[in-house]
Amino acid sequence: MAANPEHHDVLVVGAGFSGLYLLHRLRQRGLQAHLVDRAPSVGGTWYWNRYPGCRCDVESMTYSYSFDEELEQEWSWSARYADQPEILRYLNHVADRFDLRRDIQLETSVTAARWDEDASLWRVTTNHGEVTARWFVMATGCLSVPNTPRFPGLDRFAGAWYHTAAWPEDGVDFTGQRVGVVGTGSTGIQTIPQVAAQAEHLTVFQRTPNFSIPAWNGPMDPAAEAARKAIYRETRATARRGPTGDIWPESTSTALAVSAEEREAEYERRWHEGSFSFLSAFHDITTDEAANETAAEFVRNKIRATVTDPAVAELLCPYEHPLGTKRLCVDTDYYATYNRPNVTLVDIKHAPIEEITEAGLITGGTEYAFDSLIFATGFDGMTGALLAVDIRGRNDQSLRDLWAEGPHSYLGLTVHGFPNLFTMTGPGSPSVLSNMMTSIEQHVEWVDECIGHLSEQGQTTIEATPDAQADWDQQVHDEAYATLYPRAASWYMGANIPGKPRVFLPYIGGVGKYTEICADVAADGYRGFVVA
Ligand code: NA7
């Protein structure tokens, strides 16, 4: 007879920023939590994404935990934007500092989970057998299932090919090689300058040009670090209250209400500040087409001023989508890379990749030969990792079936019919539209307090009502369609994955507003939930 499965109060899937912090919180509360991850290390997306140039495009002093003041004060970031190895070191430091590893089981993949109605618990299948848990938390990240397009002939390619999100642990040396990169999203834009500096020749295959803002990255200035640390509490509170989970000031004026000179001056100022602050230069950039066009044309002019070959510059200029509606990219020397003699840009919008051959790939009837191919082709965002697991709630209802036409959730955190399941930074929450750290901490704290509160009351289940869920779905939709975002064929819309329903996935109403709604729901006795 099989032994009883191992039982935990809480099973958390995913050892990234959110899973690690949740484990810490739950343990402090005295709950017995267990965390599993398929990787051989903690780190989540920061373990897998180790391609050249990988770094966070949110400043490290905001993209870091705020929950522990000593950690916050003691840790020093070496650069304004930390690179992947440093972020991974940080997460390993956190795992050690809070003694988390004893409750973490690595190289453990969750394949299925089923709500056991009679026992009021989750039965979770892993590659090491079954475990049970009262509470089941998917902290699996928004960008953790790589999208590798099914180009015909890929298995024929005689060279080496890589996806940026599953990069070899020992790195890759492209010295002397002819390399092809497919994809010019945030990842492609980070890796292209690095690979270009090493390879003999780099060919970039671009389907859609993107808007990119310079990072102005550099070593951390000790004076700036000390100044920020002195007011860390205030800046963290500002991040939590604001719409983006970050601390740059939001403009209250509209782009067309000021003169052309004032507008240019503001764009110039934000351009030199770097990063996503640019999107907040005027408050209507993401809601008004004409306003957006002024910002878009500003960036196009920067591209034209940087790239010396006018035909290449024009090919790099985005016209198809409003600025910001595909995630704004943040770069170091991206556009200038196209001035290098060893870099070629190929348009695959009008002549898509036909097939991969033994030597390389064919587009527009031309074959390009490579030693290595890099796919910077993104992720099955937001729903990919949740639906990779066969999750079944009440009456054997499958989450995959329920979400076949797009996700349904209450607060982006819970799903009717799936009691005691929490989807950290799930679809229907601000997550990827915000500084993820702020959103992760807010979700962790809400879930921890919810489980803690229910446990103290001796209650064993919480489940969203159908009405609360339908109302939330509507709010997520209405907020999105009040903006320009749904116009882009973006991964926010699921548009990058063939066959994926086109639904705007994150909640765009802003972090501060969302946080207040979540707090209010809890304070009102978990309004919109059935608690038993
Ligand atoms: P993205 O932003 O989804 O970018 C993927 C890129 O790959 C983008 O340029 C795509 O072109 C291109 N792509 C995807 N599929 C194909 C096919 N079949 N043929 C040609 N080109 C293709 O992913 P990233 O990894 O760059 O960034 C994801 C997030 O990670 C980022 O927003 C940050 O939050 C971190 P398309 O635009 O679809 O025409």
PDB file of C-alpha atoms in Angstrom, residues 151-346:
ATOM      1  CA  PHE A 151       9.977  27.230 -37.451  1.00  0.00           C
ATOM      2  CA  PRO A 152      10.029  24.317 -39.892  1.00  0.00           C
ATOM      3  CA  GLY A 153      13.388  22.631 -40.120  1.00  0.00           C
ATOM      4  CA  LEU A 154      14.784  23.710 -36.743  1.00  0.00           C
ATOM      5  CA  ASP A 155      15.911  20.169 -36.008  1.00  0.00           C
ATOM      6  CA  ARG A 156      17.960  20.213 -39.210  1.00  0.00           C
ATOM      7  CA  PHE A 157      20.134  23.157 -38.186  1.00  0.00           C
ATOM      8  CA  ALA A 158      23.750  21.982 -37.941  1.00  0.00           C
ATOM      9  CA  GLY A 159      24.897  24.861 -35.729  1.00  0.00           C
ATOM     10  CA  ALA A 160      23.874  25.572 -32.138  1.00  0.00           C
ATOM     11  CA  TRP A 161      20.627  27.320 -31.230  1.00  0.00           C
ATOM     12  CA  TYR A 162      19.577  28.938 -27.979  1.00  0.00           C
ATOM     13  CA  HIS A 163      16.481  30.485 -26.445  1.00  0.00           C
ATOM     14  CA  THR A 164      17.427  33.434 -24.284  1.00  0.00           C
ATOM     15  CA  ALA A 165      15.195  32.180 -21.454  1.00  0.00           C
ATOM     16  CA  ALA A 166      16.901  28.776 -21.266  1.00  0.00           C
ATOM     17  CA  TRP A 167      20.507  29.849 -21.605  1.00  0.00           C
ATOM     18  CA  PRO A 168      23.360  27.397 -20.869  1.00  0.00           C
ATOM     19  CA  GLU A 169      24.630  27.804 -17.334  1.00  0.00           C
ATOM     20  CA  ASP A 170      28.246  28.029 -18.498  1.00  0.00           C
ATOM     21  CA  GLY A 171      27.523  30.763 -21.028  1.00  0.00           C
ATOM     22  CA  VAL A 172      28.313  30.781 -24.731  1.00  0.00           C
ATOM     23  CA  ASP A 173      31.355  32.250 -26.485  1.00  0.00           C
ATOM     24  CA  PHE A 174      30.388  33.687 -29.873  1.00  0.00           C
ATOM     25  CA  THR A 175      33.915  34.840 -30.758  1.00  0.00           C
ATOM     26  CA  GLY A 176      34.587  34.350 -34.452  1.00  0.00           C
ATOM     27  CA  GLN A 177      31.032  33.177 -35.127  1.00  0.00           C
ATOM     28  CA  ARG A 178      28.298  34.208 -37.534  1.00  0.00           C
ATOM     29  CA  VAL A 179      25.268  34.640 -35.305  1.00  0.00           C
ATOM     30  CA  GLY A 180      21.596  35.256 -36.082  1.00  0.00           C
ATOM     31  CA  VAL A 181      19.163  36.738 -33.539  1.00  0.00           C
ATOM     32  CA  VAL A 182      15.405  36.467 -33.994  1.00  0.00           C
ATOM     33  CA  GLY A 183      13.410  38.920 -31.887  1.00  0.00           C
ATOM     34  CA  THR A 184      13.713  42.567 -30.956  1.00  0.00           C
ATOM     35  CA  GLY A 185      11.698  42.819 -27.737  1.00  0.00           C
ATOM     36  CA  SER A 186      13.237  43.799 -24.374  1.00  0.00           C
ATOM     37  CA  THR A 187      15.422  40.685 -24.421  1.00  0.00           C
ATOM     38  CA  GLY A 188      16.674  41.040 -27.996  1.00  0.00           C
ATOM     39  CA  ILE A 189      17.397  44.697 -27.385  1.00  0.00           C
ATOM     40  CA  GLN A 190      19.522  43.805 -24.340  1.00  0.00           C
ATOM     41  CA  THR A 191      21.431  40.969 -25.940  1.00  0.00           C
ATOM     42  CA  ILE A 192      22.037  42.324 -29.470  1.00  0.00           C
ATOM     43  CA  PRO A 193      24.697  44.915 -28.457  1.00  0.00           C
ATOM     44  CA  GLN A 194      26.526  42.306 -26.347  1.00  0.00           C
ATOM     45  CA  VAL A 195      26.544  39.612 -29.011  1.00  0.00           C
ATOM     46  CA  ALA A 196      27.509  42.147 -31.681  1.00  0.00           C
ATOM     47  CA  ALA A 197      30.587  43.082 -29.652  1.00  0.00           C
ATOM     48  CA  GLN A 198      31.739  39.464 -29.603  1.00  0.00           C
ATOM     49  CA  ALA A 199      30.595  37.791 -32.803  1.00  0.00           C
ATOM     50  CA  GLU A 200      32.323  38.046 -36.140  1.00  0.00           C
ATOM     51  CA  HIS A 201      29.002  38.972 -37.698  1.00  0.00           C
ATOM     52  CA  LEU A 202      25.512  39.417 -36.278  1.00  0.00           C
ATOM     53  CA  THR A 203      22.320  39.381 -38.313  1.00  0.00           C
ATOM     54  CA  VAL A 204      19.197  40.617 -36.547  1.00  0.00           C
ATOM     55  CA  PHE A 205      15.829  39.385 -37.825  1.00  0.00           C
ATOM     56  CA  GLN A 206      13.226  41.958 -36.880  1.00  0.00           C
ATOM     57  CA  ARG A 207       9.494  41.397 -37.223  1.00  0.00           C
ATOM     58  CA  THR A 208       8.269  44.464 -35.314  1.00  0.00           C
ATOM     59  CA  PRO A 209      10.489  47.381 -34.351  1.00  0.00           C
ATOM     60  CA  ASN A 210      10.140  48.512 -30.754  1.00  0.00           C
ATOM     61  CA  PHE A 211      10.506  51.763 -28.872  1.00  0.00           C
ATOM     62  CA  SER A 212      13.522  51.765 -26.605  1.00  0.00           C
ATOM     63  CA  ILE A 213      14.691  54.334 -24.051  1.00  0.00           C
ATOM     64  CA  PRO A 214      18.295  54.479 -22.865  1.00  0.00           C
ATOM     65  CA  ALA A 215      19.010  53.012 -19.441  1.00  0.00           C
ATOM     66  CA  TRP A 216      22.012  55.249 -18.735  1.00  0.00           C
ATOM     67  CA  ASN A 217      23.279  52.410 -16.637  1.00  0.00           C
ATOM     68  CA  GLY A 218      26.484  52.821 -14.674  1.00  0.00           C
ATOM     69  CA  PRO A 219      28.183  51.905 -11.424  1.00  0.00           C
ATOM     70  CA  MET A 220      26.195  52.765  -8.315  1.00  0.00           C
ATOM     71  CA  ASP A 221      27.212  56.176  -7.019  1.00  0.00           C
ATOM     72  CA  PRO A 222      27.903  55.708  -3.274  1.00  0.00           C
ATOM     73  CA  ALA A 223      26.540  59.163  -2.459  1.00  0.00           C
ATOM     74  CA  ALA A 224      23.318  58.510  -4.372  1.00  0.00           C
ATOM     75  CA  GLU A 225      22.994  55.122  -2.692  1.00  0.00           C
ATOM     76  CA  ALA A 226      23.433  56.629   0.780  1.00  0.00           C
ATOM     77  CA  ALA A 227      20.943  59.385  -0.005  1.00  0.00           C
ATOM     78  CA  ARG A 228      18.360  56.859  -1.146  1.00  0.00           C
ATOM     79  CA  LYS A 229      18.947  54.615   1.834  1.00  0.00           C
ATOM     80  CA  ALA A 230      18.309  57.551   4.134  1.00  0.00           C
ATOM     81  CA  ILE A 231      14.802  57.911   2.739  1.00  0.00           C
ATOM     82  CA  TYR A 232      14.153  54.313   1.769  1.00  0.00           C
ATOM     83  CA  ARG A 233      10.921  54.029   3.797  1.00  0.00           C
ATOM     84  CA  GLU A 234       9.396  57.069   2.120  1.00  0.00           C
ATOM     85  CA  THR A 235      10.341  55.947  -1.377  1.00  0.00           C
ATOM     86  CA  ARG A 236       8.921  52.481  -0.814  1.00  0.00           C
ATOM     87  CA  ALA A 237       5.658  54.015   0.404  1.00  0.00           C
ATOM     88  CA  THR A 238       5.584  56.256  -2.676  1.00  0.00           C
ATOM     89  CA  ALA A 239       6.061  53.209  -4.907  1.00  0.00           C
ATOM     90  CA  ARG A 240       3.170  51.411  -3.254  1.00  0.00           C
ATOM     91  CA  ARG A 241       0.804  54.372  -3.590  1.00  0.00           C
ATOM     92  CA  GLY A 242       1.560  55.309  -7.196  1.00  0.00           C
ATOM     93  CA  PRO A 243       0.232  53.782 -10.408  1.00  0.00           C
ATOM     94  CA  THR A 244       3.433  52.066 -11.547  1.00  0.00           C
ATOM     95  CA  GLY A 245       4.928  50.706  -8.334  1.00  0.00           C
ATOM     96  CA  ASP A 246       7.927  52.934  -8.974  1.00  0.00           C
ATOM     97  CA  ILE A 247       8.879  56.365  -7.729  1.00  0.00           C
ATOM     98  CA  TRP A 248       9.224  58.692 -10.685  1.00  0.00           C
ATOM     99  CA  PRO A 249       6.830  61.629 -10.723  1.00  0.00           C
ATOM    100  CA  GLU A 250       3.658  61.282 -12.772  1.00  0.00           C
ATOM    101  CA  SER A 251       2.835  64.308 -14.858  1.00  0.00           C
ATOM    102  CA  THR A 252      -0.580  65.870 -14.411  1.00  0.00           C
ATOM    103  CA  SER A 253      -0.543  67.761 -17.703  1.00  0.00           C
ATOM    104  CA  THR A 254      -1.600  66.568 -21.117  1.00  0.00           C
ATOM    105  CA  ALA A 255       0.878  66.431 -23.958  1.00  0.00           C
ATOM    106  CA  LEU A 256      -1.077  68.713 -26.279  1.00  0.00           C
ATOM    107  CA  ALA A 257      -1.838  71.341 -23.641  1.00  0.00           C
ATOM    108  CA  VAL A 258       1.759  72.565 -23.656  1.00  0.00           C
ATOM    109  CA  SER A 259       3.734  74.157 -26.476  1.00  0.00           C
ATOM    110  CA  ALA A 260       5.808  71.999 -28.820  1.00  0.00           C
ATOM    111  CA  GLU A 261       8.975  73.411 -27.221  1.00  0.00           C
ATOM    112  CA  GLU A 262       7.856  72.578 -23.691  1.00  0.00           C
ATOM    113  CA  ARG A 263       6.832  69.111 -24.799  1.00  0.00           C
ATOM    114  CA  GLU A 264      10.194  68.415 -26.447  1.00  0.00           C
ATOM    115  CA  ALA A 265      11.998  69.740 -23.383  1.00  0.00           C
ATOM    116  CA  GLU A 266      10.053  67.381 -21.130  1.00  0.00           C
ATOM    117  CA  TYR A 267      10.677  64.400 -23.414  1.00  0.00           C
ATOM    118  CA  GLU A 268      14.357  65.320 -23.554  1.00  0.00           C
ATOM    119  CA  ARG A 269      14.517  65.536 -19.764  1.00  0.00           C
ATOM    120  CA  ARG A 270      12.806  62.158 -19.325  1.00  0.00           C
ATOM    121  CA  TRP A 271      14.965  60.611 -22.078  1.00  0.00           C
ATOM    122  CA  HIS A 272      18.042  61.633 -20.092  1.00  0.00           C
ATOM    123  CA  GLU A 273      16.539  60.314 -16.868  1.00  0.00           C
ATOM    124  CA  GLY A 274      16.181  56.968 -18.637  1.00  0.00           C
ATOM    125  CA  SER A 275      13.849  54.014 -18.434  1.00  0.00           C
ATOM    126  CA  PHE A 276      10.083  53.932 -17.935  1.00  0.00           C
ATOM    127  CA  SER A 277       9.791  57.435 -16.499  1.00  0.00           C
ATOM    128  CA  PHE A 278       9.487  58.462 -20.155  1.00  0.00           C
ATOM    129  CA  LEU A 279       5.969  57.011 -20.324  1.00  0.00           C
ATOM    130  CA  SER A 280       4.883  59.279 -17.480  1.00  0.00           C
ATOM    131  CA  ALA A 281       6.060  62.500 -19.184  1.00  0.00           C
ATOM    132  CA  PHE A 282       2.400  63.401 -19.818  1.00  0.00           C
ATOM    133  CA  HIS A 283      -0.551  61.699 -18.258  1.00  0.00           C
ATOM    134  CA  ASP A 284      -2.350  61.036 -21.545  1.00  0.00           C
ATOM    135  CA  ILE A 285       0.464  59.318 -23.461  1.00  0.00           C
ATOM    136  CA  THR A 286      -1.154  55.913 -23.065  1.00  0.00           C
ATOM    137  CA  THR A 287      -4.733  57.078 -23.514  1.00  0.00           C
ATOM    138  CA  ASP A 288      -4.717  59.658 -26.323  1.00  0.00           C
ATOM    139  CA  GLU A 289      -3.518  58.777 -29.785  1.00  0.00           C
ATOM    140  CA  ALA A 290      -2.378  62.273 -30.733  1.00  0.00           C
ATOM    141  CA  ALA A 291      -0.533  62.707 -27.437  1.00  0.00           C
ATOM    142  CA  ASN A 292       1.081  59.331 -27.905  1.00  0.00           C
ATOM    143  CA  GLU A 293       2.213  60.219 -31.405  1.00  0.00           C
ATOM    144  CA  THR A 294       4.221  63.196 -30.081  1.00  0.00           C
ATOM    145  CA  ALA A 295       6.170  60.863 -27.783  1.00  0.00           C
ATOM    146  CA  ALA A 296       6.526  58.233 -30.512  1.00  0.00           C
ATOM    147  CA  GLU A 297       7.903  60.739 -32.995  1.00  0.00           C
ATOM    148  CA  PHE A 298      10.354  62.028 -30.391  1.00  0.00           C
ATOM    149  CA  VAL A 299      11.806  58.519 -30.067  1.00  0.00           C
ATOM    150  CA  ARG A 300      11.830  57.994 -33.837  1.00  0.00           C
ATOM    151  CA  ASN A 301      13.850  61.195 -34.182  1.00  0.00           C
ATOM    152  CA  LYS A 302      16.321  59.849 -31.646  1.00  0.00           C
ATOM    153  CA  ILE A 303      16.658  56.687 -33.750  1.00  0.00           C
ATOM    154  CA  ARG A 304      17.193  58.742 -36.913  1.00  0.00           C
ATOM    155  CA  ALA A 305      19.816  60.849 -35.133  1.00  0.00           C
ATOM    156  CA  THR A 306      21.680  57.774 -33.881  1.00  0.00           C
ATOM    157  CA  VAL A 307      21.642  55.339 -36.789  1.00  0.00           C
ATOM    158  CA  THR A 308      23.814  56.600 -39.637  1.00  0.00           C
ATOM    159  CA  ASP A 309      22.251  54.604 -42.501  1.00  0.00           C
ATOM    160  CA  PRO A 310      18.850  56.265 -43.098  1.00  0.00           C
ATOM    161  CA  ALA A 311      17.312  53.083 -44.526  1.00  0.00           C
ATOM    162  CA  VAL A 312      18.320  51.083 -41.438  1.00  0.00           C
ATOM    163  CA  ALA A 313      17.109  53.889 -39.174  1.00  0.00           C
ATOM    164  CA  GLU A 314      13.716  53.887 -40.868  1.00  0.00           C
ATOM    165  CA  LEU A 315      13.438  50.124 -40.545  1.00  0.00           C
ATOM    166  CA  LEU A 316      14.076  50.489 -36.814  1.00  0.00           C
ATOM    167  CA  CYS A 317      11.340  53.118 -36.399  1.00  0.00           C
ATOM    168  CA  PRO A 318       8.117  51.707 -34.927  1.00  0.00           C
ATOM    169  CA  TYR A 319       4.881  52.869 -36.540  1.00  0.00           C
ATOM    170  CA  GLU A 320       2.571  49.927 -35.933  1.00  0.00           C
ATOM    171  CA  HIS A 321       1.715  50.360 -32.295  1.00  0.00           C
ATOM    172  CA  PRO A 322       1.400  53.347 -29.978  1.00  0.00           C
ATOM    173  CA  LEU A 323       4.460  53.932 -27.787  1.00  0.00           C
ATOM    174  CA  GLY A 324       4.260  51.937 -24.558  1.00  0.00           C
ATOM    175  CA  THR A 325       1.487  49.587 -25.683  1.00  0.00           C
ATOM    176  CA  LYS A 326       4.100  46.923 -26.305  1.00  0.00           C
ATOM    177  CA  ARG A 327       6.335  46.968 -23.290  1.00  0.00           C
ATOM    178  CA  LEU A 328       8.764  49.865 -23.599  1.00  0.00           C
ATOM    179  CA  CYS A 329      12.321  48.584 -23.932  1.00  0.00           C
ATOM    180  CA  VAL A 330      15.281  49.968 -22.022  1.00  0.00           C
ATOM    181  CA  ASP A 331      18.695  49.655 -23.608  1.00  0.00           C
ATOM    182  CA  THR A 332      22.391  50.284 -23.547  1.00  0.00           C
ATOM    183  CA  ASP A 333      23.668  51.231 -27.020  1.00  0.00           C
ATOM    184  CA  TYR A 334      20.929  49.347 -28.868  1.00  0.00           C
ATOM    185  CA  TYR A 335      20.359  51.680 -31.803  1.00  0.00           C
ATOM    186  CA  ALA A 336      24.062  52.592 -32.100  1.00  0.00           C
ATOM    187  CA  THR A 337      24.838  48.888 -32.529  1.00  0.00           C
ATOM    188  CA  TYR A 338      23.435  49.138 -36.052  1.00  0.00           C
ATOM    189  CA  ASN A 339      26.313  51.462 -36.966  1.00  0.00           C
ATOM    190  CA  ARG A 340      28.772  48.614 -36.472  1.00  0.00           C
ATOM    191  CA  PRO A 341      30.148  47.127 -39.689  1.00  0.00           C
ATOM    192  CA  ASN A 342      29.521  43.588 -38.410  1.00  0.00           C
ATOM    193  CA  VAL A 343      25.771  44.028 -37.831  1.00  0.00           C
ATOM    194  CA  THR A 344      22.989  43.570 -40.410  1.00  0.00           C
ATOM    195  CA  LEU A 345      19.280  44.195 -39.864  1.00  0.00           C
ATOM    196  CA  VAL A 346      16.837  42.045 -41.834  1.00  0.00           C
TER     197      VAL A 346
END
